[in-house]
Coordinates of C-alpha atoms in Angstrom, one line a residue:
X1 CA 23.5 6.7 -11.3
X2 CA 22.5 5.4 -14.8
X3 CA 22.8 7.5 -17.5
X4 CA 20.6 10.2 -17.8
X5 CA 18.4 10.9 -21.2
X6 CA 16.8 14.1 -19.0
X7 CA 18.6 17.3 -19.3
X8 CA 19.4 19.1 -16.3
X9 CA 17.2 22.0 -15.5
X10 CA 17.9 25.3 -13.6
X11 CA 16.6 25.9 -10.5
X12 CA 14.0 28.6 -12.0
X13 CA 13.1 25.2 -14.5
X14 CA 12.8 22.9 -12.2
X15 CA 10.3 24.8 -9.8
X16 CA 8.3 25.9 -12.4
X17 CA 7.9 22.2 -13.9
X18 CA 6.8 21.2 -10.5
X19 CA 4.4 24.4 -10.3
X20 CA 2.9 22.4 -13.6
X21 CA 2.9 19.1 -12.0
X22 CA 1.2 19.3 -8.8
X23 CA -1.5 22.3 -10.6
X24 CA -2.5 19.2 -12.6
X25 CA -3.3 16.6 -9.4
X26 CA -5.4 19.8 -7.8
X27 CA -7.1 20.3 -11.1
X28 CA -7.5 16.4 -10.9
X29 CA -8.3 15.9 -7.2
X30 CA -10.8 18.6 -7.8
X31 CA -13.2 17.2 -9.9
X32 CA -13.0 13.7 -8.2
X33 CA -16.5 12.6 -7.8
X34 CA -19.8 10.2 -8.8
X35 CA -17.7 8.3 -11.7
X36 CA -14.8 8.1 -9.6
X37 CA -16.7 6.4 -6.9
X38 CA -19.0 4.1 -9.4
X39 CA -16.1 2.8 -10.9
X40 CA -14.0 1.4 -8.1
X41 CA -17.4 0.3 -7.0
X42 CA -18.2 -1.8 -10.5
X43 CA -14.2 -3.0 -10.2
X44 CA -15.7 -4.5 -7.0
X45 CA -18.2 -6.0 -8.1
X46 CA -15.9 -7.6 -11.1
X47 CA -14.0 -8.9 -8.5
X48 CA -16.7 -11.0 -7.1
X49 CA -18.7 -12.1 -9.5
X50 CA -15.2 -13.2 -11.6
X51 CA -14.4 -15.1 -7.9
X52 CA -18.2 -16.8 -8.2
X53 CA -17.7 -17.6 -11.3
X54 CA -14.1 -19.6 -11.2
X55 CA -15.2 -20.9 -8.2
X56 CA -18.4 -22.7 -9.6
X57 CA -17.1 -23.6 -12.6
X58 CA -14.3 -25.3 -10.9
X59 CA -16.3 -27.1 -8.7
X60 CA -19.3 -27.8 -11.4
X61 CA -16.6 -29.1 -13.6
X62 CA -15.0 -31.6 -11.2
X63 CA -18.0 -33.8 -11.3
X64 CA -18.4 -33.7 -14.8
X65 CA -17.0 -36.5 -17.5
X66 CA -14.4 -35.6 -19.6
X67 CA -13.9 -33.5 -21.6
X68 CA -16.5 -31.4 -19.9
X69 CA -14.2 -31.3 -16.7
X70 CA -11.5 -30.0 -18.4
X71 CA -13.3 -27.3 -20.5
X72 CA -15.1 -25.9 -17.0
X73 CA -11.5 -26.6 -15.1
X74 CA -9.8 -23.5 -17.8
X75 CA -13.1 -21.7 -17.8
X76 CA -12.9 -22.0 -13.9
X77 CA -9.2 -21.1 -13.6
X78 CA -8.8 -18.2 -15.7
X79 CA -11.9 -16.9 -13.8
X80 CA -10.6 -16.9 -10.8
X81 CA -7.1 -15.6 -12.5
X82 CA -9.0 -12.6 -13.7
X83 CA -10.8 -11.8 -9.8
X84 CA -7.1 -12.3 -8.3
X85 CA -5.8 -10.2 -10.5
X86 CA -8.4 -7.5 -10.0
X87 CA -8.6 -8.1 -6.6
X88 CA -5.0 -7.3 -6.5
X89 CA -4.0 -4.5 -9.2
X90 CA -7.3 -1.9 -9.8
X91 CA -8.8 -3.2 -6.2
X92 CA -6.5 -3.6 -3.5
X93 CA -3.3 -2.0 -4.7
X94 CA -4.8 1.5 -5.1
X95 CA -7.5 1.4 -2.5
X96 CA -4.7 0.6 0.0
X97 CA -3.0 4.0 -1.4
X98 CA -6.0 5.9 0.2
X99 CA -7.0 6.8 -3.1
X100 CA -10.8 6.3 -2.3
X101 CA -10.2 7.4 0.9
X102 CA -12.5 10.6 0.4
X103 CA -15.7 8.5 -0.4
X104 CA -16.1 8.2 3.1
X105 CA -17.1 4.4 2.1
X106 CA -15.5 1.6 5.0
X107 CA -15.0 -1.0 2.0
X108 CA -12.7 1.4 0.4
X109 CA -10.8 2.3 3.1
X110 CA -7.2 2.1 3.0
X111 CA -6.0 1.8 6.1
X112 CA -8.5 -1.0 6.6
X113 CA -8.9 -2.5 3.6
X114 CA -7.4 -6.6 3.0
X115 CA -6.8 -8.1 -0.3
X116 CA -6.7 -11.5 -1.5
X117 CA -2.9 -12.0 -1.2
X118 CA -0.8 -13.6 1.3
X119 CA 1.0 -10.6 2.3
X120 CA -1.0 -8.4 4.4
X121 CA -2.0 -5.2 3.3
X122 CA -0.5 -3.4 6.6
X123 CA 3.0 -4.7 5.7
X124 CA 2.4 -3.2 1.9
X125 CA 1.7 -0.1 3.5
X126 CA 5.0 0.2 4.9
X127 CA 7.3 -1.5 2.3
X128 CA 5.2 0.0 -0.4
X129 CA 3.2 3.1 0.3
X130 CA 6.2 4.4 2.5
X131 CA 9.8 3.3 1.7
X132 CA 8.9 2.8 -2.1
X133 CA 6.9 5.7 -3.1
X134 CA 9.1 8.0 -0.7
X135 CA 13.2 6.7 -1.9
X136 CA 12.2 5.0 -5.1
X137 CA 14.7 4.0 -7.1
X138 CA 17.3 4.9 -4.4
X139 CA 19.8 2.5 -3.7
X140 CA 20.4 1.8 0.0
X141 CA 16.2 2.7 0.3
X142 CA 14.2 1.2 -1.6
X143 CA 13.8 -2.6 -1.4
X144 CA 12.2 -2.8 -4.6
X145 CA 15.3 -2.5 -5.8
X146 CA 15.9 -6.7 -7.0
X147 CA 13.7 -7.1 -4.1
X148 CA 16.8 -8.3 -2.4
X149 CA 17.2 -11.6 -4.8
X150 CA 17.8 -9.9 -8.0
X151 CA 20.9 -8.1 -9.5
X152 CA 19.2 -5.7 -11.8
X153 CA 21.4 -2.6 -11.5
X154 CA 24.9 -2.1 -12.1
X155 CA 25.6 -0.2 -8.6
X156 CA 24.3 -3.6 -7.2
X157 CA 27.0 -5.4 -5.6
X158 CA 27.8 -8.2 -8.0
X159 CA 27.8 -12.2 -6.4
X160 CA 28.1 -15.5 -7.3
X161 CA 24.9 -16.3 -7.1
X162 CA 23.7 -13.8 -9.3
X163 CA 24.4 -16.2 -11.9
X164 CA 21.6 -17.8 -11.3
X165 CA 19.4 -15.7 -11.1
X166 CA 17.4 -15.8 -14.4
X167 CA 16.3 -19.1 -13.1
X168 CA 15.7 -17.1 -9.4
X169 CA 13.7 -15.0 -11.6
X170 CA 11.3 -17.5 -13.0
X171 CA 10.6 -19.1 -9.3
X172 CA 10.1 -15.4 -8.3
X173 CA 7.2 -14.6 -10.6
X174 CA 5.5 -17.9 -10.0
X175 CA 5.8 -17.1 -6.3
X176 CA 5.5 -13.1 -6.6
X177 CA 2.7 -13.0 -3.6
X178 CA 5.4 -14.5 -0.9
X179 CA 8.3 -12.0 -2.0
X180 CA 5.5 -9.4 -1.0
X181 CA 4.3 -11.4 2.2
X182 CA 7.8 -11.7 3.5
X183 CA 9.7 -8.4 2.4
X184 CA 9.3 -6.3 5.4
X185 CA 9.1 -9.4 8.1
X186 CA 11.8 -8.6 10.9
X187 CA 14.7 -11.1 10.1
X188 CA 15.3 -11.1 13.7
X189 CA 15.4 -9.5 16.8
X190 CA 12.5 -11.2 18.7
X191 CA 13.8 -11.8 22.1
X192 CA 15.3 -8.0 21.7
X193 CA 14.6 -5.0 22.8
X194 CA 12.3 -4.6 20.1
X195 CA 10.6 -8.1 20.2
X196 CA 7.5 -7.8 20.9
X197 CA 7.0 -6.1 18.0
X198 CA 8.7 -8.2 15.7
X199 CA 6.5 -11.1 17.3
X200 CA 3.7 -9.7 16.9
X201 CA 4.5 -9.1 12.6
X202 CA 5.2 -12.3 12.2
X203 CA 1.8 -13.5 14.1
X204 CA 0.1 -11.3 11.9
X205 CA 1.8 -12.4 8.7
X206 CA 1.6 -15.9 9.6
X207 CA -2.1 -15.6 10.4
X208 CA -3.0 -13.4 6.7
X209 CA -0.6 -16.8 5.4
X210 CA -2.3 -19.3 7.2
X211 CA -6.1 -17.5 6.1
X212 CA -5.1 -17.4 2.8
X213 CA -3.9 -21.5 2.4
X214 CA -6.7 -22.8 4.2
X215 CA -9.0 -20.8 1.9
X216 CA -7.6 -21.9 -1.5
X217 CA -6.0 -25.1 -0.9
X218 CA -8.3 -26.8 2.1
X219 CA -12.2 -25.4 2.2
X220 CA -12.9 -24.8 -0.8
X221 CA -11.5 -28.1 -2.5
X222 CA -12.5 -29.6 0.4
X223 CA -16.1 -28.5 -1.0
X224 CA -15.9 -30.1 -3.7
X225 CA -15.4 -34.2 -2.2
X226 CA -14.3 -36.6 -4.7
X227 CA -13.4 -33.2 -6.9
X228 CA -10.5 -32.2 -4.2
X229 CA -7.9 -32.2 -6.7
X230 CA -9.4 -30.5 -9.6
X231 CA -10.8 -27.2 -7.5
X232 CA -7.0 -27.2 -5.5
X233 CA -5.2 -27.2 -8.9
X234 CA -7.6 -24.7 -9.8
X235 CA -6.8 -22.4 -7.2
X236 CA -2.9 -23.0 -7.7
X237 CA -2.8 -21.7 -11.2
X238 CA -5.3 -19.0 -10.8
X239 CA -2.7 -18.0 -8.0
X240 CA 0.3 -18.4 -10.3
X241 CA -1.1 -16.9 -12.9
X242 CA -1.9 -13.6 -10.8
X243 CA 1.7 -13.7 -9.6
X244 CA 3.3 -13.8 -12.9
X245 CA 1.2 -10.6 -14.5
X246 CA 1.8 -8.6 -11.1
X247 CA 5.4 -9.3 -11.8
X248 CA 5.3 -8.6 -15.5
X249 CA 3.7 -5.3 -14.6
X250 CA 6.0 -3.9 -11.6
X251 CA 8.4 -5.1 -13.2
X252 CA 8.2 -3.3 -16.4
X253 CA 7.4 -0.3 -14.7
X254 CA 10.6 0.3 -12.7
X255 CA 13.3 -2.3 -14.1
X256 CA 13.3 -1.1 -18.4
X257 CA 16.8 0.0 -19.5
X258 CA 15.9 3.6 -19.3
X259 CA 14.7 4.1 -15.8
X260 CA 17.1 5.7 -13.9
X261 CA 18.2 4.8 -10.0
X262 CA 20.0 7.3 -7.5
X263 CA 22.5 7.5 -5.1
X264 CA 20.9 8.2 -1.5
X265 CA 22.8 11.9 -1.7
X266 CA 19.4 12.6 -4.0
X267 CA 17.7 13.3 -1.0
X268 CA 19.6 16.0 0.6
X269 CA 17.6 19.6 0.3
X270 CA 15.5 17.8 -2.2
X271 CA 12.3 19.4 -2.8
X272 CA 9.0 18.6 -4.3
X273 CA 10.1 19.4 -7.2
X274 CA 13.2 17.5 -7.2
X275 CA 10.9 14.7 -5.6
X276 CA 8.6 14.9 -9.2
X277 CA 11.2 14.6 -11.5
X278 CA 12.7 11.9 -9.7
X279 CA 9.8 9.8 -10.0
X280 CA 9.3 10.1 -13.6
X281 CA 13.1 9.3 -14.4
X282 CA 12.7 6.1 -12.1
X283 CA 9.8 4.8 -14.0
X284 CA 8.0 3.9 -17.2
X285 CA 5.0 3.0 -19.0
X286 CA 3.3 0.8 -20.9
X287 CA 1.2 1.9 -24.2
X288 CA -2.0 0.1 -24.0
X289 CA -6.0 0.0 -24.4
X290 CA -8.7 -0.2 -21.8
X291 CA -7.8 -3.8 -21.1
X292 CA -4.2 -3.2 -20.2
X293 CA -4.8 -0.5 -18.0
X294 CA -7.5 -1.9 -16.6
X295 CA -5.7 -5.4 -15.7
X296 CA -2.6 -3.7 -14.6
X297 CA -4.5 -1.4 -12.5
X298 CA -3.6 1.3 -14.7
X299 CA 0.2 0.9 -13.7
X300 CA 0.5 1.3 -17.4
X301 CA 1.0 4.7 -15.8
X302 CA 3.5 3.8 -13.6
X303 CA 5.0 7.5 -14.4
X304 CA 1.5 8.9 -13.6
X305 CA 0.9 7.1 -10.6
X306 CA 4.4 7.4 -8.6
X307 CA 3.6 11.2 -9.3
X308 CA 0.3 11.1 -8.1
X309 CA -0.3 7.4 -5.8
X310 CA -3.1 8.9 -3.9
X311 CA -5.0 9.9 -6.5
X312 CA -7.4 7.5 -8.5
X313 CA -5.4 5.4 -10.7
X314 CA -8.3 5.2 -13.3
X315 CA -8.0 8.9 -13.8
X316 CA -4.0 8.6 -14.8
X317 CA -5.5 7.8 -18.4
X318 CA -6.7 11.3 -18.5
X319 CA -4.0 12.8 -17.0
X320 CA -0.8 11.1 -19.0
X321 CA -1.5 13.1 -22.0
X322 CA -0.7 16.3 -20.0
X323 CA 2.2 14.8 -17.9
X324 CA 4.2 14.0 -21.4
X325 CA 3.4 16.9 -22.9
X326 CA 4.6 18.7 -19.5
X327 CA 8.2 16.0 -19.9
X328 CA 8.3 17.6 -23.8
X329 CA 8.6 21.1 -22.9
X330 CA 10.8 20.7 -20.2
X331 CA 12.9 18.2 -21.6
X332 CA 12.1 15.3 -19.4
X333 CA 12.2 11.9 -21.4
X334 CA 9.3 9.8 -20.9
X335 CA 9.5 6.7 -20.6
X336 CA 7.1 4.7 -22.6
X337 CA 6.8 1.4 -24.8
X338 CA 4.6 -1.8 -25.7
X339 CA 4.4 -4.9 -23.2
X340 CA 7.0 -6.9 -25.2
X341 CA 9.3 -4.3 -25.7
X342 CA 9.7 -3.0 -22.1
X343 CA 9.5 -6.7 -20.3
X344 CA 12.0 -7.3 -23.1
X345 CA 14.6 -4.9 -22.0
X346 CA 13.5 -6.1 -18.2
X347 CA 14.9 -10.0 -19.4
X348 CA 17.8 -8.1 -20.9
X349 CA 18.3 -6.5 -17.1
X350 CA 18.3 -9.5 -15.9
X351 CA 20.5 -11.6 -17.8
X352 CA 23.0 -8.8 -18.4
X353 CA 23.7 -8.4 -14.7
X354 CA 23.8 -11.8 -13.3
X355 CA 27.9 -11.3 -15.0
X356 CA 29.6 -8.5 -13.3
X357 CA 28.6 -4.8 -14.7
X358 CA 30.2 -1.6 -13.7
X359 CA 28.6 1.3 -13.3
X360 CA 29.2 3.8 -16.6
X361 CA 31.7 6.8 -15.7
X362 CA 29.0 8.9 -16.9
X363 CA 26.5 8.1 -14.1
X364 CA 24.5 10.9 -12.6
X365 CA 25.2 10.6 -8.8
X366 CA 22.3 13.0 -7.8
X367 CA 19.5 15.2 -9.1
X368 CA 21.6 18.2 -9.1
X369 CA 23.8 16.7 -12.0

């Protein structure tokens, strides 16, 4: 739908392109082993220790005089935010994808892992693992296009409420985990044919939300006694920092100016090679080093994640140069850039499409061109 920077491939070229991508996946999966298991276990430890440090700093700081209280509060809030970011991005997101099922360790099984956000992992598996990764950037099928709140592409119908979406976008960033929590909840029909299933899903969501709210905003603050507000505000800030970071990384991977979206007719006779081609055209990477890769859950390699969602994300840094070379040889645009550059493009989309806009005439309506 967006103007393509990728040339159309002949059927033979497309199948050859897909075969090279598939071969890379096969080589990587065959090489998985001890270092990958060690990596995710170290991430698990980092999540736990940064949480302990963060909560302890907030608790201790609550009983100290100024300016010690402020110093401990800052350390506590930042450490807890780091724990929540790692849990959300590098641990939860990747484990829930089943990237480490091959280990056979119950702690890292994708179908049973639960993470530290108000949304349930089961809900995420439906909206993200299935719908988003199957129908990436297809209008009417991928609910992640604007999340039902933002108009980011001209193919989305403009409504007057879009005029305030720059403000909506700020609040969405601050409370992003809540968008994840309610994304797949039934919008009605609690007493109809499928009412029982709808009520069950709502009950599970309510239970998870209650657990998170009680833990962060009641139990831990209450343990601080007279320091209740110190701990509560630290937890609130930690959650918001995690939300803003997650929002930033996800939006940079999906909504930069060169990302393409598609009409649902792309699914007609779509082969695996076509699917690979669509994933690359609908994604964008972030250029950075180890710190950015780790804090983003390696979604700094969003292209590789869309190609290989069930491959351990710590391998993306090795796979990326190979994918980029394959794209170069076949004339497939590989969208990458710095975090400021890519997020600037996201902001441009939010601002531009808050006003009426039309798709370009040269828009690509299908993968077949």
